[in-house]
Coordinates of C-alpha atoms in Angstrom, one line a residue:
X28 CA 32.6 44.9 0.4
X29 CA 29.9 42.4 -0.7
X30 CA 29.6 39.3 1.4
X31 CA 30.9 37.2 -1.6
X32 CA 32.6 39.7 -3.9
X33 CA 31.9 39.1 -7.6
X34 CA 33.9 39.9 -10.7
X35 CA 34.6 43.6 -11.4
X36 CA 34.0 44.5 -7.8
X37 CA 37.0 46.9 -7.5
X38 CA 37.5 50.0 -9.5
X39 CA 40.3 49.8 -12.1
X40 CA 42.3 52.6 -10.4
X41 CA 42.0 51.4 -6.8
X42 CA 45.8 50.8 -6.7
X43 CA 46.4 54.6 -7.3
X44 CA 44.9 55.5 -4.0
X45 CA 44.6 59.2 -3.4
X46 CA 46.4 59.8 -6.7
X47 CA 43.4 58.4 -8.7
X48 CA 42.3 61.8 -9.9
X49 CA 45.3 61.9 -12.3
X50 CA 43.4 59.6 -14.7
X51 CA 41.5 62.7 -15.8
X52 CA 44.7 64.8 -16.4
X53 CA 45.2 63.9 -20.1
X54 CA 41.6 64.7 -20.9
X55 CA 41.6 68.0 -19.0
X56 CA 44.9 69.1 -20.7
X57 CA 43.6 68.1 -24.1
X58 CA 40.2 69.9 -23.8
X59 CA 41.9 73.0 -22.4
X60 CA 44.5 73.0 -25.2
X61 CA 41.9 72.7 -27.9
X62 CA 39.8 75.5 -26.3
X63 CA 42.8 77.8 -26.1
X64 CA 44.4 76.9 -29.5
X65 CA 41.2 77.2 -31.5
X66 CA 39.0 80.2 -31.9
X67 CA 35.5 81.1 -33.1
X68 CA 33.4 78.2 -34.4
X69 CA 36.3 75.7 -33.9
X70 CA 36.0 75.9 -30.1
X71 CA 34.0 73.1 -28.5
X72 CA 32.7 74.6 -25.3
X73 CA 30.8 71.4 -24.3
X74 CA 34.0 69.4 -24.4
X75 CA 35.8 72.1 -22.4
X76 CA 33.0 72.3 -19.7
X77 CA 33.2 68.7 -18.7
X78 CA 35.7 69.5 -16.0
X79 CA 33.4 72.2 -14.6
X80 CA 30.6 69.6 -14.5
X81 CA 32.9 67.2 -12.5
X82 CA 33.8 69.9 -10.0
X83 CA 30.1 70.9 -9.7
X84 CA 29.1 67.3 -9.0
X85 CA 31.7 67.0 -6.2
X86 CA 30.5 70.3 -4.7
X87 CA 26.9 69.2 -5.0
X88 CA 27.5 65.9 -3.2
X89 CA 29.5 67.7 -0.4
X90 CA 26.6 70.2 0.1
X91 CA 24.3 67.2 0.6
X92 CA 26.7 65.5 3.0
X93 CA 27.0 68.6 5.2
X94 CA 23.2 69.3 5.1
X95 CA 22.3 65.7 5.9
X96 CA 24.6 65.5 8.9
X97 CA 23.4 68.9 10.2
X98 CA 19.7 68.0 9.9
X99 CA 20.1 64.5 11.3
X100 CA 22.1 65.9 14.2
X101 CA 19.3 68.4 15.0
X102 CA 16.7 65.7 14.7
X103 CA 13.9 67.4 12.9
X104 CA 12.6 65.2 10.1
X105 CA 15.1 62.4 10.9
X106 CA 13.9 59.0 9.6
X107 CA 16.1 56.5 11.4
X108 CA 17.7 57.1 14.8
X109 CA 20.6 54.8 14.4
X110 CA 24.0 56.4 13.7
X111 CA 27.0 56.2 11.5
X112 CA 30.2 54.4 12.4
X113 CA 33.8 54.5 11.2
X114 CA 33.3 51.3 9.3
X115 CA 30.6 52.9 7.1
X116 CA 32.6 56.1 6.6
X117 CA 35.6 54.0 5.4
X118 CA 33.4 51.9 3.1
X119 CA 31.9 55.0 1.5
X120 CA 35.1 56.9 1.2
X121 CA 35.4 56.3 -2.5
X122 CA 32.1 58.0 -3.4
X123 CA 33.9 60.2 -6.1
X124 CA 35.0 57.1 -8.1
X125 CA 31.7 57.1 -10.0
X126 CA 32.2 60.8 -10.9
X127 CA 35.7 59.9 -12.3
X128 CA 34.2 57.0 -14.2
X129 CA 31.4 59.1 -15.7
X130 CA 33.9 61.9 -16.6
X131 CA 35.9 59.4 -18.6
X132 CA 32.8 58.3 -20.4
X133 CA 31.7 62.0 -21.0
X134 CA 35.1 62.9 -22.4
X135 CA 35.2 59.9 -24.7
X136 CA 31.7 60.4 -25.9
X137 CA 32.1 64.1 -26.5
X138 CA 35.3 63.5 -28.5
X139 CA 34.4 60.5 -30.6
X140 CA 30.6 60.1 -30.8
X141 CA 29.1 61.5 -34.0
X142 CA 26.9 64.5 -32.9
X143 CA 28.8 64.7 -29.5
X144 CA 30.8 67.7 -30.5
X145 CA 29.9 71.4 -30.5
X146 CA 26.6 71.0 -28.6
X147 CA 24.6 74.2 -28.4
X148 CA 23.9 75.8 -25.0
X149 CA 20.1 75.2 -25.2
X150 CA 17.6 73.2 -27.1
X151 CA 14.1 72.7 -25.7
X152 CA 13.3 69.5 -27.7
X153 CA 16.5 67.9 -26.3
X154 CA 15.4 68.6 -22.7
X155 CA 11.9 67.2 -23.4
X156 CA 13.3 64.1 -25.0
X157 CA 15.6 63.6 -22.0
X158 CA 12.6 63.7 -19.7
X159 CA 10.6 61.2 -21.8
X160 CA 13.5 58.7 -22.1
X161 CA 14.2 58.8 -18.4
X162 CA 10.6 58.3 -17.3
X163 CA 10.2 55.5 -19.7
X164 CA 13.1 53.2 -20.5
X165 CA 15.5 54.2 -17.7
X166 CA 13.1 53.9 -14.8
X167 CA 11.5 50.7 -16.2
X168 CA 14.8 49.0 -16.9
X169 CA 16.3 50.1 -13.6
X170 CA 13.4 48.7 -11.6
X171 CA 13.9 45.2 -13.1
X172 CA 17.6 45.3 -12.8
X173 CA 17.3 46.4 -9.2
X174 CA 14.9 43.5 -8.5
X175 CA 17.4 41.1 -10.1
X176 CA 20.2 42.4 -7.9
X177 CA 18.1 41.3 -4.9
X178 CA 18.2 37.7 -6.1
X179 CA 20.4 35.9 -3.6
X180 CA 23.1 35.1 -6.1
X181 CA 23.6 38.7 -7.3
X182 CA 22.8 40.2 -3.9
X183 CA 25.6 38.4 -2.1
X184 CA 28.1 39.3 -4.9
X185 CA 27.1 42.9 -5.5
X186 CA 24.1 44.6 -4.0
X187 CA 24.9 43.6 -0.4
X188 CA 27.8 46.1 -0.5
X189 CA 25.3 48.9 -0.9
X190 CA 23.0 47.5 1.7
X191 CA 25.7 47.3 4.3
X192 CA 24.6 50.8 5.1
X193 CA 21.3 50.5 7.0
X194 CA 21.4 54.1 8.0
X195 CA 22.1 56.0 4.8
X196 CA 23.8 59.3 4.1
X197 CA 23.7 61.0 0.7
X198 CA 26.9 59.4 -0.7
X199 CA 25.6 56.0 0.2
X200 CA 23.6 56.3 -3.1
X201 CA 26.7 55.7 -5.2
X202 CA 28.5 53.1 -3.1
X203 CA 28.3 50.1 -5.4
X204 CA 30.8 47.7 -6.9
X205 CA 32.3 48.7 -10.2
X206 CA 30.3 46.2 -12.2
X207 CA 27.0 47.8 -11.0
X208 CA 28.2 51.2 -12.0
X209 CA 28.9 49.9 -15.5
X210 CA 25.2 49.0 -15.8
X211 CA 23.9 52.2 -14.2
X212 CA 26.1 54.3 -16.6
X213 CA 24.6 52.3 -19.5
X214 CA 21.1 53.0 -18.3
X215 CA 21.6 56.7 -17.6
X216 CA 23.3 57.1 -21.0
X217 CA 20.0 56.3 -22.8
X218 CA 18.6 59.8 -22.6
X219 CA 22.0 61.3 -23.4
X220 CA 22.6 59.1 -26.4
X221 CA 19.1 59.7 -27.5
X222 CA 19.6 63.4 -27.7
X223 CA 23.0 62.9 -29.4
X224 CA 21.6 60.6 -32.1
X225 CA 18.7 62.9 -32.8
X226 CA 21.0 66.0 -32.8
X227 CA 19.0 67.6 -30.1
X228 CA 21.6 67.5 -27.3
X229 CA 22.6 70.7 -25.5
X230 CA 24.8 71.8 -22.6
X231 CA 21.7 72.6 -20.5
X232 CA 19.9 69.2 -21.1
X233 CA 23.1 67.2 -20.4
X234 CA 24.1 69.2 -17.3
X235 CA 20.5 69.3 -15.9
X236 CA 20.0 65.5 -16.4
X237 CA 23.3 64.7 -14.5
X238 CA 22.4 67.2 -11.8
X239 CA 18.9 65.7 -11.5
X240 CA 20.3 62.2 -11.0
X241 CA 22.7 63.4 -8.3
X242 CA 20.0 65.4 -6.6
X243 CA 17.5 62.6 -6.4
X244 CA 20.2 60.1 -5.4
X245 CA 21.4 62.3 -2.6
X246 CA 17.9 63.3 -1.4
X247 CA 16.8 59.6 -1.3
X248 CA 19.6 58.6 1.0
X249 CA 19.8 61.7 3.2
X250 CA 18.0 60.2 6.2
X251 CA 15.7 63.2 6.8
X252 CA 12.4 63.9 5.3
X253 CA 12.2 67.3 3.5
X254 CA 9.4 66.9 0.9
X255 CA 6.4 68.9 2.3
X256 CA 3.0 67.3 2.4
X257 CA 1.3 70.2 0.7
X258 CA 3.3 69.4 -2.5
X259 CA 1.5 66.0 -2.9
X260 CA -1.9 67.6 -1.9
X261 CA -1.4 70.3 -4.6
X262 CA -0.6 67.7 -7.2
X263 CA -1.7 64.1 -6.1
X264 CA -0.2 62.3 -9.2
X265 CA 3.3 63.4 -8.0
X266 CA 3.4 60.5 -5.6
X267 CA 3.9 58.2 -8.6
X268 CA 6.5 60.4 -10.2
X269 CA 8.8 61.3 -7.3
X270 CA 10.0 59.3 -4.3
X271 CA 10.8 60.7 -0.9
X272 CA 13.7 60.0 1.5
X273 CA 11.5 58.0 3.8
X274 CA 10.2 56.0 0.9
X275 CA 13.7 54.9 -0.1
X276 CA 14.8 54.5 3.5
X277 CA 12.3 51.6 3.8
X278 CA 14.2 49.8 1.0
X279 CA 17.3 49.8 3.1
X280 CA 15.5 48.4 6.1
X281 CA 13.0 46.0 4.4
X282 CA 15.1 45.1 1.4
X283 CA 12.3 43.5 -0.6
X284 CA 10.1 46.6 -1.2
X285 CA 10.4 50.0 -2.9
X286 CA 12.7 49.0 -5.7
X287 CA 12.0 52.0 -8.0
X288 CA 14.7 54.4 -9.0
X289 CA 13.2 57.9 -8.5
X290 CA 9.6 57.3 -9.7
X291 CA 7.5 54.9 -7.4
X292 CA 5.0 54.2 -10.2
X293 CA 6.6 50.9 -11.0
X294 CA 6.3 49.8 -7.4
X295 CA 2.6 50.6 -7.6
X296 CA 2.3 48.7 -10.9
X297 CA 4.1 45.6 -9.8
X298 CA 2.8 45.8 -6.2
X299 CA 6.2 46.1 -4.4
X300 CA 5.5 49.3 -2.6
X301 CA 6.0 48.9 1.1
X302 CA 2.7 49.3 2.9
X303 CA 4.2 51.5 5.6
X304 CA 5.6 54.1 3.2
X305 CA 2.9 56.7 3.9
X306 CA 3.0 56.2 7.6
X307 CA 6.8 56.6 7.8
X308 CA 6.6 59.7 5.6
X309 CA 4.0 61.3 7.9
X310 CA 5.9 60.3 11.1
X311 CA 9.2 61.6 9.8
X312 CA 7.7 64.9 8.8
X313 CA 6.2 65.4 12.2
X314 CA 9.5 64.7 14.0
X315 CA 10.6 67.8 15.9
X316 CA 14.1 69.0 16.7
X317 CA 15.7 66.8 19.3
X318 CA 16.5 68.1 22.8
X319 CA 19.7 66.7 24.2
X320 CA 20.3 65.7 27.8
X321 CA 24.0 66.6 27.6
X322 CA 25.4 69.4 25.4
X323 CA 29.0 69.8 24.6
X324 CA 30.3 73.2 23.5
X325 CA 33.4 73.4 21.3
X326 CA 34.9 75.8 18.9
X327 CA 37.0 75.8 15.7
X328 CA 40.7 75.6 16.1
X329 CA 42.3 76.7 12.9
X330 CA 40.7 78.0 9.7
X331 CA 41.2 74.6 8.1
X332 CA 39.5 72.8 11.0
X333 CA 36.1 73.5 9.4
X334 CA 36.9 70.7 7.0
X335 CA 37.5 68.3 9.9
X336 CA 34.2 68.8 11.5
X337 CA 31.6 66.0 11.1
X338 CA 29.8 68.5 8.8
X339 CA 32.9 68.9 6.7
X340 CA 34.8 66.3 4.7
X341 CA 33.8 62.8 5.9
X342 CA 37.3 61.3 5.2
X343 CA 39.1 64.1 7.1
X344 CA 36.7 64.1 10.0
X345 CA 37.2 60.3 10.4
X346 CA 40.9 60.8 11.0
X347 CA 42.8 62.7 13.8
X348 CA 43.3 66.3 12.9
X349 CA 46.6 67.1 11.2
X350 CA 47.7 70.0 9.0
X351 CA 47.2 69.0 5.4
X352 CA 49.2 71.1 2.9
X353 CA 46.8 70.5 0.0
X354 CA 44.1 72.3 2.0
X355 CA 46.0 75.5 1.3
X356 CA 44.8 75.2 -2.3
X357 CA 41.3 75.7 -1.0
X358 CA 42.0 79.0 0.6
X359 CA 39.1 80.8 -1.2
X360 CA 36.7 78.3 0.3
X361 CA 38.4 78.6 3.7
X362 CA 38.2 82.4 3.6
X363 CA 34.5 82.2 2.6
X364 CA 33.8 79.8 5.5
X365 CA 35.5 82.2 7.9
X366 CA 33.4 85.1 6.7
X367 CA 30.2 83.0 6.8
X368 CA 30.8 82.0 10.4
X369 CA 31.6 85.6 11.3
X370 CA 28.3 86.8 9.7
X371 CA 26.3 83.9 11.2
X372 CA 27.6 84.6 14.6
X373 CA 25.7 81.9 16.5
X374 CA 26.4 78.4 17.7
X375 CA 25.5 75.6 15.4
X376 CA 24.9 71.9 15.8
X377 CA 27.7 69.7 14.5
X378 CA 27.1 66.2 15.9
X379 CA 24.9 63.9 18.0
X380 CA 25.4 60.7 20.0
X381 CA 23.4 58.4 22.2
X382 CA 24.7 56.6 25.3
X383 CA 22.7 54.8 28.0
X384 CA 19.4 56.5 27.1
X385 CA 21.2 59.9 27.1
X386 CA 20.9 62.1 24.0
X387 CA 24.1 64.0 23.4
X388 CA 24.8 66.9 21.1
X389 CA 27.8 69.0 20.1
X390 CA 27.5 72.7 19.3
X391 CA 30.3 74.8 17.8
X392 CA 31.0 78.4 18.6
X393 CA 32.0 80.2 15.4
X394 CA 35.3 81.4 16.8
X395 CA 38.9 80.2 16.3
X396 CA 41.5 79.3 19.0
X397 CA 43.6 82.4 18.3
X398 CA 40.6 84.6 19.1
X399 CA 40.5 83.1 22.6
X400 CA 43.8 84.6 23.4
X401 CA 42.8 88.1 22.3
X402 CA 41.5 90.1 25.3
X403 CA 39.5 92.4 23.1
X404 CA 37.5 89.4 21.8
X405 CA 36.6 88.2 25.3
X406 CA 33.3 90.0 25.6
X407 CA 32.1 88.8 22.2
X408 CA 33.1 85.2 23.0
X409 CA 31.6 85.2 26.4
X410 CA 28.3 86.6 24.9
X411 CA 28.2 83.7 22.5
X412 CA 28.8 81.1 25.2
X413 CA 26.3 82.7 27.5
X414 CA 23.7 82.8 24.8
X415 CA 24.3 79.1 24.2
X416 CA 23.9 78.3 27.9
X417 CA 20.6 80.2 28.1
X418 CA 19.4 78.5 24.9
X419 CA 20.3 75.1 26.3
X420 CA 18.5 76.0 29.6
X421 CA 15.3 76.9 27.7
X422 CA 15.5 73.6 25.8
X423 CA 15.7 71.6 29.0
X424 CA 19.3 70.4 28.7
X425 CA 20.5 68.7 31.9
X426 CA 24.3 69.2 31.6
X427 CA 26.4 71.5 29.6
X428 CA 30.2 70.8 29.3
X429 CA 32.4 73.6 28.2
X430 CA 35.0 71.5 26.5
X431 CA 37.5 73.7 24.6
X432 CA 35.8 76.8 25.7
X433 CA 37.2 76.4 29.2
X434 CA 40.6 78.0 28.3
X435 CA 41.6 80.2 31.2
X436 CA 41.0 82.5 34.1
X437 CA 41.0 85.7 32.2
X438 CA 38.4 84.7 29.7
X439 CA 35.5 83.5 31.9
X440 CA 37.0 82.3 35.2
X441 CA 36.9 78.7 34.0
X442 CA 33.2 79.0 33.3
X443 CA 32.3 80.4 36.7
X444 CA 31.3 83.7 35.2
X445 CA 28.1 82.3 33.7
X446 CA 27.0 80.6 36.9
X447 CA 27.7 83.9 38.8
X448 CA 25.6 85.8 36.3
X449 CA 22.8 83.3 36.3
X450 CA 22.6 81.8 39.9
X451 CA 19.2 80.1 39.2
X452 CA 20.4 77.9 36.3
X453 CA 18.8 74.4 36.3
X454 CA 21.3 73.2 33.8
X455 CA 24.6 72.0 35.4
X456 CA 27.7 73.6 33.9
X457 CA 30.7 71.3 33.9
X458 CA 34.3 72.2 32.9
X459 CA 35.7 68.7 33.3
X460 CA 38.7 69.8 35.3
X461 CA 38.4 67.0 37.9
X462 CA 38.4 64.2 35.2
X463 CA 41.3 65.9 33.4
X464 CA 43.3 65.9 36.6
X465 CA 42.3 62.2 37.3
X466 CA 43.4 61.1 33.9
X467 CA 46.7 63.0 34.1
X468 CA 47.5 61.5 37.5
X469 CA 46.7 58.0 36.3
X470 CA 48.8 58.5 33.2
X471 CA 52.0 59.0 35.2
X472 CA 53.9 55.7 35.3
X473 CA 53.8 53.9 38.7
X474 CA 56.9 54.3 40.8
X475 CA 57.5 57.9 39.6
X476 CA 59.1 60.0 42.4
X477 CA 59.7 63.2 40.5
X478 CA 58.0 65.1 37.6
X479 CA 58.8 68.3 35.8
X480 CA 55.9 70.7 35.4
X481 CA 56.0 73.0 32.4
X482 CA 53.4 75.2 30.8
X483 CA 50.8 77.8 31.8
X484 CA 49.5 77.4 35.4
X485 CA 45.9 76.6 34.9
X486 CA 43.2 75.2 37.2
X487 CA 44.2 71.7 36.1
X488 CA 47.9 72.4 36.6
X489 CA 47.4 73.6 40.2
X490 CA 45.2 70.6 41.0
X491 CA 47.6 68.1 39.5
X492 CA 50.6 69.6 41.3
X493 CA 48.7 69.6 44.6
X494 CA 47.6 66.0 44.2
X495 CA 51.2 64.9 43.4
X496 CA 52.6 66.7 46.4
X497 CA 50.0 65.1 48.7
X498 CA 51.3 61.7 47.4
X499 CA 54.9 62.7 48.1
X500 CA 55.9 63.0 44.5
X501 CA 58.2 65.9 43.9
X502 CA 57.0 68.5 41.4
X503 CA 59.9 70.4 39.8
X504 CA 59.5 73.8 38.3
X505 CA 62.1 75.8 36.3
X506 CA 60.8 79.3 36.8
X507 CA 60.7 81.2 40.1
X508 CA 57.4 82.9 39.5
X509 CA 55.7 79.6 38.9
X510 CA 57.3 78.1 42.0
X511 CA 56.1 81.1 44.1
X512 CA 52.6 80.8 42.8
X513 CA 52.4 77.1 43.6
X514 CA 53.9 77.5 47.1
X515 CA 51.5 80.3 47.8
X516 CA 48.6 78.1 46.6
X517 CA 49.3 75.2 48.9
X518 CA 52.1 76.1 51.4
X519 CA 51.5 73.0 53.6
X520 CA 53.0 70.7 51.0
X521 CA 55.7 73.1 49.7
X522 CA 58.4 70.6 50.7
X523 CA 57.4 68.5 47.7
X524 CA 57.8 71.5 45.4
X525 CA 61.3 72.0 43.9
X526 CA 62.8 74.9 42.0
X527 CA 65.5 73.7 39.7
X528 CA 67.5 74.7 36.7
X529 CA 68.1 71.2 35.3
X530 CA 66.0 69.7 32.5
X531 CA 67.2 66.2 33.3
X532 CA 63.8 64.7 34.2
X533 CA 62.2 61.8 32.3
X534 CA 58.5 62.6 33.1
X535 CA 57.2 66.0 31.9
X536 CA 53.7 67.3 32.7
X537 CA 53.2 69.9 30.0
X538 CA 50.6 72.5 29.0
X539 CA 50.1 75.4 26.8
X540 CA 53.3 77.6 26.9
X541 CA 55.8 74.8 26.5
X542 CA 58.4 76.1 24.1
X543 CA 60.2 74.3 21.3
X544 CA 63.6 75.2 22.9
X545 CA 62.5 73.5 26.2
X546 CA 61.5 70.3 24.3
X547 CA 64.8 70.1 22.6
X548 CA 66.6 70.3 26.0
X549 CA 64.7 67.3 27.4
X550 CA 66.8 64.1 27.8
X551 CA 66.4 61.2 25.4
X552 CA 63.4 59.0 26.3
X553 CA 61.4 61.7 28.0
X554 CA 57.7 61.1 28.4
X555 CA 55.6 64.2 27.7
X556 CA 52.2 64.1 29.4
X557 CA 49.9 67.0 28.4
X558 CA 47.4 68.3 31.0
X559 CA 45.8 70.9 28.6
X560 CA 43.4 70.6 25.7
X561 CA 46.1 71.1 23.1
X562 CA 48.9 68.6 22.5
X563 CA 52.5 69.8 22.2
X564 CA 54.1 69.7 18.8
X565 CA 56.1 66.5 18.4
X566 CA 59.6 67.7 17.8
X567 CA 61.5 64.7 19.2
X568 CA 61.6 61.2 17.7
X569 CA 63.6 59.9 20.6
X570 CA 60.9 60.9 23.1
X571 CA 57.3 59.8 23.9
X572 CA 54.2 61.9 23.6
X573 CA 51.0 61.0 25.4
X574 CA 47.6 62.3 24.3
X575 CA 45.9 65.2 26.1
X576 CA 43.5 64.0 28.9
X577 CA 41.2 61.6 27.1
X578 CA 39.8 58.0 27.3
X579 CA 38.5 55.3 25.0
X580 CA 34.7 55.3 24.7
X581 CA 32.5 52.3 25.3
X582 CA 31.3 50.4 22.2
X583 CA 27.7 51.2 23.2
X584 CA 28.3 54.9 22.6
X585 CA 26.5 55.4 19.2
X586 CA 27.1 57.5 16.1
X587 CA 30.9 57.8 16.6
X588 CA 32.1 58.5 13.0
X589 CA 34.4 61.4 13.5
X590 CA 37.6 62.1 15.5
X591 CA 37.6 64.7 18.2
X592 CA 40.2 67.1 16.9
X593 CA 43.6 65.3 17.1
X594 CA 42.4 62.3 19.2
X595 CA 42.3 58.8 17.7
X596 CA 39.1 57.1 16.7
X597 CA 36.6 56.4 19.4
X598 CA 38.6 58.4 21.9
X599 CA 36.9 61.3 23.7
X600 CA 38.5 64.2 25.7
X601 CA 38.2 64.3 29.4
X602 CA 36.3 67.6 29.3
X603 CA 33.6 66.0 27.1
X604 CA 33.4 62.7 29.0
X605 CA 33.0 64.7 32.3
X606 CA 29.6 66.1 31.2
X607 CA 28.3 62.6 30.2
X608 CA 29.4 61.1 33.6
X609 CA 27.9 64.1 35.4
X610 CA 24.5 63.4 33.8
X611 CA 24.7 59.6 34.2
X612 CA 25.4 60.0 37.9
X613 CA 22.8 62.6 38.4
X614 CA 25.1 65.0 40.2
X615 CA 23.4 68.3 41.0
X616 CA 26.4 70.6 41.6
X617 CA 28.2 72.8 39.0
X618 CA 31.8 72.0 38.3
X619 CA 33.2 75.2 37.0
X620 CA 34.9 78.3 38.3
X621 CA 37.4 77.5 41.0
X622 CA 35.4 74.6 42.4
X623 CA 36.2 71.0 41.5
X624 CA 34.5 67.7 42.1
X625 CA 36.2 64.9 44.0
X626 CA 38.8 63.5 41.7
X627 CA 38.7 59.9 42.9
X628 CA 34.9 59.8 42.8
X629 CA 34.8 61.1 39.2
X630 CA 37.5 58.7 38.1
X631 CA 35.8 55.7 39.6
X632 CA 32.4 56.7 38.1
X633 CA 34.0 57.2 34.7
X634 CA 35.6 53.7 34.8
X635 CA 32.4 52.1 35.9
X636 CA 30.5 53.5 32.9
X637 CA 32.9 51.8 30.5
X638 CA 35.4 54.5 29.6
X639 CA 39.0 53.1 29.5
X640 CA 42.4 54.8 30.0
X641 CA 44.7 55.3 27.0
X642 CA 48.0 53.5 27.0
X643 CA 50.9 54.4 24.7
X644 CA 54.0 52.3 24.0
X645 CA 57.2 53.7 25.5
X646 CA 59.4 51.0 24.0
X647 CA 59.2 51.5 20.2
X648 CA 60.7 54.8 19.2
X649 CA 59.6 54.4 15.6
X650 CA 56.0 55.1 16.6
X651 CA 56.7 58.5 18.1

């Protein structure tokens, strides 16, 4: 929002929320009906194809969003180092409003403007006229309108909303108050109306012009430099006809320079070009791929989780992961993404952060959760993880945390397999088990004397049970085989282990393998505390569910704009935090396989670095 919002700031359909797209329904139905009902020369294909143009514009923008986040995460060509935050993501969440607004104008113009109907597919003179009218009136008028918007009166009421984003991403380009978009639409309509009036319009000229505007807008705000130097060397006048991402980035940091739309010629003419434009362009081009200090490996969970990655849909990534039924409508895209990740077959960068001079990156393994439980997939998964470790070693990464990849003894012996195969690794491999145990122990309410342990017996489960028994807290199990495994593991404290048949316990420590039937047998008011990566399904409204081992991040942790799977905003899993703390403390040992760091030492170090425990309410049932 602008600092002093002016009139016509909000979009007319803001009150509709996520149902705003229904405003196009009458036009879509009408154009489709006319196309189907008529035949031959009566069919107006240009009117019918407006919906296709709308869908293409949405896809075009999404491609730029994903590309920009991928490239800025890698670092090569990055212009500004600062990161995005949730506030900016929320502010820019309505980026498709201008597409809806333009669509309404296109439908209206195509239907009622003389010469707007039955446009031919191609006319060369119409394309040429579009170019001339854009380079002349549109660029000139935009320049002076843009300068006017930077006058303190208009800036505080309108343009300041756009400039709230210092570090831009592609969709920042269209984040303006509604009043500004009215003017922009009038300006961009000049070439379109010009071709309509002269009867030279065509489907190609119209679509190409709209695509050109979207392309240049997205490119100018993508925060990485991609225009090669040889292009300007080959054709020197091009520097007056086409801006670069670094050129426009300076406008967002300096405010009073580089006002031009897409053609810097008017900044040259009126002497408003920033003097550091060329230097920033050269510096950005030379910027190489960033080497992280800490690398976090993760993987996809469900086929739809691809949309929740930072590279996916910004609005979905900024909220905890939940199953959205409408994503089933996108099954062709989902299937295509699964095939693509299978073909690509390598890890890929999905995010970056910075904390206390540490550079952090997240890489994703192109495998899904279900595949980690298929023994015949173990070799392929381990090969991918091992290749990622070797690649990180070659890059000079200090610490690698396995995250979701540390899923069991049968897969990779809790990560110990890789250290065994490569005993001379300089990189420290961390599975985060010690911090997961520490968080679980500190989540149990004070004064607890007995807990019920349910779920698969993992490394974390054994360690939690052992620590509780040492404190004199009884650990209850319901299955004899689990009881025997635990007593065999630490017989000296077996007196604190109890084999029972009753579910009447209010504190449950749960992991993967907890059944729905067992949940339903828990007494009212039970607190479920997960010790595994994946949270249990919330079946009971009369019980309480804690998050899997995780903590709130310090405010100094930069570029937090996406949720980690199902965790809330600015909350990070124990397995991920453990790698960061390991690097901050400079610990030299591996923490993987069957070894574990000192739990108290890890907990105290994590607290000292600003990470905070999560607390949930156990008094208000309506929140569960």
